[in-house]
mmCIF file of C-alpha atoms in Angstrom:
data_model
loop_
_atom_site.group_PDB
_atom_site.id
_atom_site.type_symbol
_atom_site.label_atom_id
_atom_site.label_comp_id
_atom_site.label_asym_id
_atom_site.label_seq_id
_atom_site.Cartn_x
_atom_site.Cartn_y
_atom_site.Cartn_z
ATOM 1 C CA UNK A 1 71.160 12.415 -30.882
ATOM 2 C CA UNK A 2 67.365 13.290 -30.384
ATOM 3 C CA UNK A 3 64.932 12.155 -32.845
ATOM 4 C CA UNK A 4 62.451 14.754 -34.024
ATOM 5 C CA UNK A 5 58.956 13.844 -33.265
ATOM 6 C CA UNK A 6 56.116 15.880 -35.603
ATOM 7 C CA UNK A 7 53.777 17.161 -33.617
ATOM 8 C CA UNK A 8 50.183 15.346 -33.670
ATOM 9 C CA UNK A 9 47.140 16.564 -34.292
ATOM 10 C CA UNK A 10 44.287 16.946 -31.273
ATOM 11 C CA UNK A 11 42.718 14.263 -30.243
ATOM 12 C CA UNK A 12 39.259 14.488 -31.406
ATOM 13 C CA UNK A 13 36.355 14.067 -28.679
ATOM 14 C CA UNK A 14 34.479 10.686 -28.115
ATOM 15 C CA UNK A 15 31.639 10.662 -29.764
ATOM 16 C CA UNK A 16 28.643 10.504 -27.223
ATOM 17 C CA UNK A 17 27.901 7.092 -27.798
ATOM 18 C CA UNK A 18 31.584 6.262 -26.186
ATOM 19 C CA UNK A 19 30.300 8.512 -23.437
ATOM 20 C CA UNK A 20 29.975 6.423 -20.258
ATOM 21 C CA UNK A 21 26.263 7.318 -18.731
ATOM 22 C CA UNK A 22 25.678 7.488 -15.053
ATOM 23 C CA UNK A 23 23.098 5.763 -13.425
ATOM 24 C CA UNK A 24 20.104 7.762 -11.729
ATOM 25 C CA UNK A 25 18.989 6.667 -8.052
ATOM 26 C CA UNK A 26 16.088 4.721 -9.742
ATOM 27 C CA UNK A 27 18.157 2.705 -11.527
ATOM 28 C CA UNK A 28 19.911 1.988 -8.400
ATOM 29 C CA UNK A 29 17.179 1.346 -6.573
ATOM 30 C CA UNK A 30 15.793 -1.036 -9.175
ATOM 31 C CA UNK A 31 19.069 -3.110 -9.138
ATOM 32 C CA UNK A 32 19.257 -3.120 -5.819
ATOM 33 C CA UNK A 33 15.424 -4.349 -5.547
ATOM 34 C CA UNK A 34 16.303 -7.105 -8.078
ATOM 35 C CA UNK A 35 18.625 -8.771 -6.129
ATOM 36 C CA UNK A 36 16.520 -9.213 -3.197
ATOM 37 C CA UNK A 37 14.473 -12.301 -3.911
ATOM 38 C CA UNK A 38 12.863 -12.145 -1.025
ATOM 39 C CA UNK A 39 11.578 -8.230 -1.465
ATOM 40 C CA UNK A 40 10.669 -9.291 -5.264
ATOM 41 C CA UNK A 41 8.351 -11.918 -4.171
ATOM 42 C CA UNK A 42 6.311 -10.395 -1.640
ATOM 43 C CA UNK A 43 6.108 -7.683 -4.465
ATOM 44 C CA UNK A 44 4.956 -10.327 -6.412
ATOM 45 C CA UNK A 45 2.284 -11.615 -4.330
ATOM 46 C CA UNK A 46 1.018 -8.856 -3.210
ATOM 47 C CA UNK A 47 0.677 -8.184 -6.689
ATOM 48 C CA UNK A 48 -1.259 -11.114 -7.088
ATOM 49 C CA UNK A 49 -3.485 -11.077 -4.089
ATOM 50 C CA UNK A 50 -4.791 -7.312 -4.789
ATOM 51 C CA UNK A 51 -5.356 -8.352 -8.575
ATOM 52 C CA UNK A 52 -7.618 -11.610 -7.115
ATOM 53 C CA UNK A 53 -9.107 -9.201 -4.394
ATOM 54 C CA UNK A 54 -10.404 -6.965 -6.860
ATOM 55 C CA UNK A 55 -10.461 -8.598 -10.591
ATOM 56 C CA UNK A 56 -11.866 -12.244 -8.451
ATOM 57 C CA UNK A 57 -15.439 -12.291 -7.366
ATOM 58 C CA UNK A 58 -16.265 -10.274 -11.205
ATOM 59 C CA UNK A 59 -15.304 -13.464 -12.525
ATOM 60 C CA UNK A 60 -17.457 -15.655 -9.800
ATOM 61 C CA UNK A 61 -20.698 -16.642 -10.336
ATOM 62 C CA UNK A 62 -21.843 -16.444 -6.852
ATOM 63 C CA UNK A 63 -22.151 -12.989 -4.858
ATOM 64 C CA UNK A 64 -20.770 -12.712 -1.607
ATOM 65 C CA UNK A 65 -24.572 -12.791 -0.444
ATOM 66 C CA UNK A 66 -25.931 -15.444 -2.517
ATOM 67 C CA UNK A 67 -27.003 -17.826 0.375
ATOM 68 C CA UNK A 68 -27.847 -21.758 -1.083
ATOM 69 C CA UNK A 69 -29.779 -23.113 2.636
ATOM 70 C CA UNK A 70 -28.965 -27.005 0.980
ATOM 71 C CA UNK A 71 -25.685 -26.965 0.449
ATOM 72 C CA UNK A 72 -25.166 -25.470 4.563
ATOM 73 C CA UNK A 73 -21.164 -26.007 5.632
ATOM 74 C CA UNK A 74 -19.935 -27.784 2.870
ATOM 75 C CA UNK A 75 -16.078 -28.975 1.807
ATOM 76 C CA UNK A 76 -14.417 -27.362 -1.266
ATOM 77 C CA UNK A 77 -15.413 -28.941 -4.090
ATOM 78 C CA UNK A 78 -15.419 -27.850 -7.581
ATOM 79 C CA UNK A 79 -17.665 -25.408 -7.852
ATOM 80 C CA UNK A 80 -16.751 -24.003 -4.212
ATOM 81 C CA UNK A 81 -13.305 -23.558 -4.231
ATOM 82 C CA UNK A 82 -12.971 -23.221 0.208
ATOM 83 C CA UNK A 83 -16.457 -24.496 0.924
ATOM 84 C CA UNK A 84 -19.395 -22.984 2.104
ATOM 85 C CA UNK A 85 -20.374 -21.327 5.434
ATOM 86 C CA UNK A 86 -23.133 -22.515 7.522
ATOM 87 C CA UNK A 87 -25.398 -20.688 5.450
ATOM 88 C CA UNK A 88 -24.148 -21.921 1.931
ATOM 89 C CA UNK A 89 -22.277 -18.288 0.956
ATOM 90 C CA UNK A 90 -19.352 -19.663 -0.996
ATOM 91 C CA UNK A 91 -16.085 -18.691 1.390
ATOM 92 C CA UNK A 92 -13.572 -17.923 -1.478
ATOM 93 C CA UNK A 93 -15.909 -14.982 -2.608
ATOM 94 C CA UNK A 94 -16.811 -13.891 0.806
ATOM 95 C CA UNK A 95 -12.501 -14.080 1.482
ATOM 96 C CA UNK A 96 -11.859 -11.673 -1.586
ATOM 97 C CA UNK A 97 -14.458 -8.961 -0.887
ATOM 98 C CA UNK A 98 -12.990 -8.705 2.236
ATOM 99 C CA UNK A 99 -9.595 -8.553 1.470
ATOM 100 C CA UNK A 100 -11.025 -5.942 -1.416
ATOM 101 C CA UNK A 101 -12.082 -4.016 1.502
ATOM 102 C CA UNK A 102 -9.128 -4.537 4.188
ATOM 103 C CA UNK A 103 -6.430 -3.416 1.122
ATOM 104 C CA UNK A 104 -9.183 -0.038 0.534
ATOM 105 C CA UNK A 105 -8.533 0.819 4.136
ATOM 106 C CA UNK A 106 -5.055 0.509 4.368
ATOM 107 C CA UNK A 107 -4.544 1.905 1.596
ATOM 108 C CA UNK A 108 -6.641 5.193 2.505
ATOM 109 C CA UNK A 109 -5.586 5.287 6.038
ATOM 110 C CA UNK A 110 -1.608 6.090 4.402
ATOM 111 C CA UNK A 111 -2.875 8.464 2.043
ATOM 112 C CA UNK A 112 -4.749 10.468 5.206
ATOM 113 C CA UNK A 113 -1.541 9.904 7.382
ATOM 114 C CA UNK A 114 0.307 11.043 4.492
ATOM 115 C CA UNK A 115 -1.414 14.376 3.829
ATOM 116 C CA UNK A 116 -2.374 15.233 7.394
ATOM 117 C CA UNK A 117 1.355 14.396 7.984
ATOM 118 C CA UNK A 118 2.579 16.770 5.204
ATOM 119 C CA UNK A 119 0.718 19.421 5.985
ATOM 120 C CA UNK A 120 1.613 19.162 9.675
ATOM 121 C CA UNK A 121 4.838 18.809 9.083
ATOM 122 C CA UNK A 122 5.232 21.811 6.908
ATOM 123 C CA UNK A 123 3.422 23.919 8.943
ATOM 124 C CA UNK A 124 5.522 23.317 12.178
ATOM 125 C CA UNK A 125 8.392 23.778 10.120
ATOM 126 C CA UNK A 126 7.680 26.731 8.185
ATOM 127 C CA UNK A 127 6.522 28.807 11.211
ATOM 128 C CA UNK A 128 9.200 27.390 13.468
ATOM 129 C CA UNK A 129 9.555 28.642 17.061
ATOM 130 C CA UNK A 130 7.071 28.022 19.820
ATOM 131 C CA UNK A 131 3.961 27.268 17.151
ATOM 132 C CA UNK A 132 6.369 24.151 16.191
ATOM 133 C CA UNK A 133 6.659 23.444 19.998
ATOM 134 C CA UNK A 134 3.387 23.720 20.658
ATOM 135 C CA UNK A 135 2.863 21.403 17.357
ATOM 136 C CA UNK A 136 4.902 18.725 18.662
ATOM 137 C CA UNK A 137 3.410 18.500 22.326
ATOM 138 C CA UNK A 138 0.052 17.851 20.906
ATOM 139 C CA UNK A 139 1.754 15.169 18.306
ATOM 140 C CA UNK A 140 3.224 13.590 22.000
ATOM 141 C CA UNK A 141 -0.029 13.457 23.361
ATOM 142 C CA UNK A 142 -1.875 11.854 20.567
ATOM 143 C CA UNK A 143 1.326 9.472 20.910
ATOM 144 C CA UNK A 144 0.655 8.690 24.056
ATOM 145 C CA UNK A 145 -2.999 7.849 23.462
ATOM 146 C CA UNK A 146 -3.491 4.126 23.121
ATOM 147 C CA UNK A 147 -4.503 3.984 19.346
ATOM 148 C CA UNK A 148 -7.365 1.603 19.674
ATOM 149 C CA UNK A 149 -9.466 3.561 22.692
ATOM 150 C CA UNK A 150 -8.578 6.492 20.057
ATOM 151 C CA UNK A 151 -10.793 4.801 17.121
ATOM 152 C CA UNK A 152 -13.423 3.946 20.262
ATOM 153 C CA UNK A 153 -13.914 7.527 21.081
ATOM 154 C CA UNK A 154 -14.337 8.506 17.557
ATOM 155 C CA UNK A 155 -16.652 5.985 16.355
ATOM 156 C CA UNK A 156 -18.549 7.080 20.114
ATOM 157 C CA UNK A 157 -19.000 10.480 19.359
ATOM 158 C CA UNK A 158 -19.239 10.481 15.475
ATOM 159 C CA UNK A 159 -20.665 7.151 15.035
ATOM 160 C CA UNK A 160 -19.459 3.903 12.523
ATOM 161 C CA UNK A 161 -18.659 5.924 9.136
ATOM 162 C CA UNK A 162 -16.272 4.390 7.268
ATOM 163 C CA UNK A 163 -14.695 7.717 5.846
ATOM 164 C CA UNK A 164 -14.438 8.347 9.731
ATOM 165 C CA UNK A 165 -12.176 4.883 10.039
ATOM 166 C CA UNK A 166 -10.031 5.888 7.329
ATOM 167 C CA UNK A 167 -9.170 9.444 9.310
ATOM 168 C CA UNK A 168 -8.916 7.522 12.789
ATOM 169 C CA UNK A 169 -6.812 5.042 11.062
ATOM 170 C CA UNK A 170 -4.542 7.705 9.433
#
């Protein structure tokens, strides 16, 4: 003998709460990221350093041209966090406007190399053919070009411009 069974109702759908989500590739990245201690704390400090290189000398109360003749090469001390030079410019000052300026040309130099690169790029591939051939040979030759007799020659013909630097850079 068989035992009737009553039919059951449809199952209703999960609400969307119940629903499991997916995770998008910056979520994946950022969990990856997280896990590497190493990658977080250069991201950290670099973090740091760029904040001191450009929030630092506002808060100093020296210039990075204030000269004090008396005080000449001194030790750190409390007022002088890394000394003084020879000419009594306080170091720590001097050491974030220059990092101020050495993080301002790396970071234009990728932004040029970024857009010339882009717009290269797409070029060569859009037209295709022998203008991308022809593209490419000149990108071998500037290749082959030793990058710092490259800057030389521009700064020879052009002369020192710092907008120049960034673009030779890039």
């Amino acid at each position: 003998m068989s035992t009737l069974v009553a039919p059951s109702a449809p199952v209703p759908p999960a609400p969307a709460a119940a629903l499991e989500r997916g995770n998008s590739l910056w979520h994946d990245a950022w969990l990856r990221l997280r896990k590497n201690r190493l990658a977080v704390f250069g991201a950290v400090t670099l973090i740091v350093v760029s904040l001191a290189c450009f929030l630092g000398p506002f808060f100093s109360p020296y210039g990075y041209e204030d000269q004090n003749l008396d005080l000449g090469a001194s030790a750190p001390s409390a007022q002088h966090w890394l000394g003084t030079d020879t000419l009594g410019r306080d170091l720590l000052v001097r050491l974030l406007y220059g990092g101020r300026v050495s993080l301002g040309v790396g970071l234009a130099a990728t932004v040029v190399a970024l857009t010339i690169g882009v717009v290269y790029g797409a070029v060569a591939g859009y037209f295709g053919g022998k203008l991308d051939a022809a593209m490419m040979r000149i990108v071998d030759i500037m290749y082959s070009l030793p990058f710092t007799i490259f800057v030389i020659l521009l700064m020879g013909f052009f002369g020192r411009n710092i907008i120049l630097l960034f673009v030779a850079i890039g």
